[in-house]
Amino acid sequence: MAEDTPDIVRAFTDPLGALKTGLRYGVLGLVALTVVGLAVWVPLAGTKGLWGVLVGAGVGGGFILVTLLIVLATSKLPPFTSLYVIMGSWFVKMLAVIVLMAILKNLTFYDKGALVSTLIGAIVIVLGAEFYGVLRTRVPYVDEVSGK
């Protein structure tokens, strides 16, 4: 389906249209946050600010966006299989974030303020953008006609 297709048409022709719209809005929100973060932190902290923003956006935004991608990828699977994959991926993501933060803890190539502020901002903005995208997409429903 073309990218310029209105959200309402996408909802009528694609049952996953709302999730795809949410994904698109989430990515756009993450890109906007990264640009703003770079504009703020690079002048304040130089190269360390650059790396802090990039790592924060990658970890925070990636964590949320990967979940939506997995939901989209497992949409055709049986419900229990989809549930197992989604919950298993969440567990793997949690382990990955814990290990990554433990590795980064003692490194000095990034600014901690830039990383933390971008990480928190990415989680809030990407979730909010996805939520807005899903809500904005109109999904039709059919109500039963009462008996005659």
PDB file of C-alpha atoms in Angstrom, residues 6 13 16 27 29 33 43 55 58 66 68 76 80 84 89 91 100 116 122 124 128 134 143:
ATOM      1  CA  PRO A   6      -4.880   8.032   4.169  1.00  0.00           C
ATOM      2  CA  THR A  13      -8.047  -2.461   3.664  1.00  0.00           C
ATOM      3  CA  LEU A  16      -2.859  -4.235  10.829  1.00  0.00           C
ATOM      4  CA  VAL A  27       9.775   6.116  14.245  1.00  0.00           C
ATOM      5  CA  GLY A  29       8.896  10.653  17.027  1.00  0.00           C
ATOM      6  CA  LEU A  33      13.749  13.409  19.526  1.00  0.00           C
ATOM      7  CA  PRO A  43      26.900  22.050  22.046  1.00  0.00           C
ATOM      8  CA  VAL A  55      22.944   5.390  22.637  1.00  0.00           C
ATOM      9  CA  GLY A  58      18.894   3.496  20.272  1.00  0.00           C
ATOM     10  CA  VAL A  66      11.099  -3.828  18.545  1.00  0.00           C
ATOM     11  CA  LEU A  68       5.708  -3.409  17.920  1.00  0.00           C
ATOM     12  CA  LYS A  76      -0.508 -14.384  11.554  1.00  0.00           C
ATOM     13  CA  PHE A  80      -0.544 -18.688  22.127  1.00  0.00           C
ATOM     14  CA  TYR A  84       5.156 -16.869  23.713  1.00  0.00           C
ATOM     15  CA  SER A  89      11.364 -11.273  23.167  1.00  0.00           C
ATOM     16  CA  PHE A  91      12.652 -11.155  28.382  1.00  0.00           C
ATOM     17  CA  LEU A 100      24.339  -3.163  27.897  1.00  0.00           C
ATOM     18  CA  VAL A 116      19.556   9.285  30.532  1.00  0.00           C
ATOM     19  CA  ALA A 122      12.620   8.136  23.787  1.00  0.00           C
ATOM     20  CA  VAL A 124       7.874   8.553  26.547  1.00  0.00           C
ATOM     21  CA  GLY A 128       3.089   8.495  22.977  1.00  0.00           C
ATOM     22  CA  VAL A 134      -3.126   3.925  16.749  1.00  0.00           C
ATOM     23  CA  ASP A 143     -22.961  -4.141  14.941  1.00  0.00           C
TER      24      ASP A 143
END
